[in-house]
Short mmCIF file of the C-alpha atoms (twelve columns), coordinates in Angstrom:
data_MODEL
# 
_entry.id   MODEL 
# 
loop_
_atom_site.group_PDB 
_atom_site.id 
_atom_site.type_symbol 
_atom_site.label_atom_id 
_atom_site.label_alt_id 
_atom_site.label_comp_id 
_atom_site.label_asym_id 
_atom_site.label_seq_id 
_atom_site.Cartn_x 
_atom_site.Cartn_y 
_atom_site.Cartn_z 
_atom_site.pdbx_PDB_model_num 
ATOM 1  C CA . MET A 1  -37.153 -9.333  36.157 1 
ATOM 2  C CA . THR A 2  -36.361 -10.214 32.612 1 
ATOM 3  C CA . ALA A 3  -39.917 -10.626 31.284 1 
ATOM 4  C CA . THR A 4  -41.611 -7.565  29.877 1 
ATOM 5  C CA . LEU A 5  -44.848 -6.154  31.208 1 
ATOM 6  C CA . CYS A 6  -46.365 -5.909  27.885 1 
ATOM 7  C CA . ASP A 7  -46.158 -8.457  24.956 1 
ATOM 8  C CA . ILE A 8  -43.048 -8.541  22.925 1 
ATOM 9  C CA . GLY A 9  -43.664 -6.711  19.715 1 
ATOM 10 C CA . SER A 10 -46.535 -4.537  21.132 1 
ATOM 11 C CA . MET A 11 -44.311 -1.581  21.770 1 
ATOM 12 C CA . THR A 12 -45.845 1.687   20.694 1 
ATOM 13 C CA . PRO A 13 -43.991 4.562   18.838 1 
ATOM 14 C CA . GLU A 14 -44.380 6.689   22.109 1 
ATOM 15 C CA . GLN A 15 -42.894 3.870   24.139 1 
ATOM 16 C CA . LEU A 16 -40.012 3.593   21.847 1 
ATOM 17 C CA . ARG A 17 -39.337 7.485   22.123 1 
ATOM 18 C CA . MET A 18 -39.692 7.256   25.952 1 
ATOM 19 C CA . ALA A 19 -37.402 4.297   26.217 1 
ATOM 20 C CA . ARG A 20 -34.748 5.885   24.183 1 
ATOM 21 C CA . ALA A 21 -34.880 9.081   26.154 1 
ATOM 22 C CA . ALA A 22 -34.821 7.299   29.552 1 
ATOM 23 C CA . LEU A 23 -31.547 5.598   28.384 1 
ATOM 24 C CA . ASP A 24 -30.281 8.826   26.915 1 
ATOM 25 C CA . TRP A 25 -29.610 7.065   23.664 1 
ATOM 26 C CA . SER A 26 -29.613 8.718   20.230 1 
ATOM 27 C CA . ALA A 27 -31.534 7.155   17.335 1 
ATOM 28 C CA . GLU A 28 -28.208 6.363   15.849 1 
ATOM 29 C CA . ARG A 29 -27.082 4.438   18.934 1 
ATOM 30 C CA . LEU A 30 -30.313 2.510   19.123 1 
ATOM 31 C CA . ALA A 31 -29.986 1.631   15.447 1 
ATOM 32 C CA . ASP A 32 -26.399 0.419   15.966 1 
ATOM 33 C CA . GLU A 33 -27.273 -1.609  19.099 1 
ATOM 34 C CA . CYS A 34 -30.094 -3.355  17.070 1 
ATOM 35 C CA . GLY A 35 -28.246 -3.669  13.832 1 
ATOM 36 C CA . ILE A 36 -30.944 -1.858  11.923 1 
ATOM 37 C CA . GLY A 37 -30.968 1.457   9.923  1 
ATOM 38 C CA . VAL A 38 -31.312 4.735   11.751 1 
ATOM 39 C CA . ASN A 39 -34.018 5.722   9.293  1 
ATOM 40 C CA . THR A 40 -36.087 2.671   10.352 1 
ATOM 41 C CA . VAL A 41 -35.805 3.825   13.913 1 
ATOM 42 C CA . ARG A 42 -37.085 7.288   12.998 1 
ATOM 43 C CA . ARG A 43 -39.824 5.918   10.865 1 
ATOM 44 C CA . ILE A 44 -41.078 3.780   13.729 1 
ATOM 45 C CA . GLU A 45 -40.976 6.541   16.206 1 
ATOM 46 C CA . LYS A 46 -43.191 8.551   13.874 1 
ATOM 47 C CA . GLY A 47 -45.706 5.810   13.807 1 
ATOM 48 C CA . ARG A 48 -45.107 4.783   10.208 1 
ATOM 49 C CA . GLY A 49 -44.904 1.127   11.097 1 
ATOM 50 C CA . ALA A 50 -42.367 -1.565  10.574 1 
ATOM 51 C CA . LEU A 51 -42.020 -5.337  10.275 1 
ATOM 52 C CA . TYR A 52 -43.054 -7.174  13.464 1 
ATOM 53 C CA . GLU A 53 -39.644 -8.772  13.764 1 
ATOM 54 C CA . THR A 54 -38.045 -5.256  13.755 1 
ATOM 55 C CA . ILE A 55 -40.328 -4.123  16.523 1 
ATOM 56 C CA . GLN A 56 -39.451 -7.286  18.529 1 
ATOM 57 C CA . LYS A 57 -35.729 -6.589  17.878 1 
ATOM 58 C CA . LEU A 58 -35.982 -3.069  19.173 1 
ATOM 59 C CA . GLN A 59 -38.044 -4.020  22.222 1 
ATOM 60 C CA . LYS A 60 -35.663 -6.880  23.198 1 
ATOM 61 C CA . THR A 61 -32.611 -4.604  22.822 1 
ATOM 62 C CA . LEU A 62 -34.150 -1.960  25.034 1 
ATOM 63 C CA . GLU A 63 -35.169 -4.490  27.619 1 
ATOM 64 C CA . ALA A 64 -31.700 -5.831  27.728 1 
ATOM 65 C CA . ALA A 65 -30.455 -2.363  28.416 1 
ATOM 66 C CA . GLY A 66 -32.844 -2.095  31.456 1 
ATOM 67 C CA . VAL A 67 -36.154 -0.764  30.029 1 
ATOM 68 C CA . GLU A 68 -39.475 -2.370  31.263 1 
ATOM 69 C CA . PHE A 69 -42.428 -1.756  29.024 1 
ATOM 70 C CA . ILE A 70 -45.787 -1.100  30.734 1 
ATOM 71 C CA . GLY A 71 -48.991 -1.973  28.998 1 
ATOM 72 C CA . GLU A 72 -52.130 0.306   28.934 1 
ATOM 73 C CA . GLY A 73 -53.970 -0.319  32.056 1 
ATOM 74 C CA . GLU A 74 -51.259 -2.172  33.951 1 
ATOM 75 C CA . TYR A 75 -51.606 0.301   36.818 1 
ATOM 76 C CA . ARG A 76 -54.477 2.219   38.326 1 
ATOM 77 C CA . GLY A 77 -55.542 5.641   36.990 1 
ATOM 78 C CA . ASP A 78 -55.733 6.897   33.574 1 
ATOM 79 C CA . GLY A 79 -52.336 6.202   32.444 1 
ATOM 80 C CA . GLY A 80 -51.652 4.819   29.009 1 
ATOM 81 C CA . PRO A 81 -48.790 2.580   27.844 1 
ATOM 82 C CA . GLY A 82 -45.390 3.712   29.309 1 
ATOM 83 C CA . VAL A 83 -41.926 2.575   30.172 1 
ATOM 84 C CA . ARG A 84 -39.668 2.514   33.296 1 
ATOM 85 C CA . LEU A 85 -36.062 1.647   34.059 1 
ATOM 86 C CA . ARG A 86 -35.364 -1.463  36.058 1 
ATOM 87 C CA . LYS A 87 -34.449 -0.711  39.779 1 
ATOM 88 C CA . GLY A 88 -30.724 0.090   40.144 1 
ATOM 89 C CA . LEU A 89 -30.377 1.763   36.747 1 
ATOM 90 C CA . ILE A 90 -31.366 5.165   37.807 1 
# 
């Protein structure tokens, strides 16, 4: 599945941190993979915002590495937005 379960660019700071942890990537590695500054990654993870295009770039990079983003309400229960790794990556 190449499509995201939540809209491109709607990734939350919490999802960004979860995705990076799931891949065992440092903030530096994610920044390098995306071609952005590490301070930008850290700022977004703290919820300080960024350009929409930067959020898109981060989300697309993480998806290409195997992360699927799950929007709030995608599954039953009280769960909020989350992430998971594509089958076969674990």
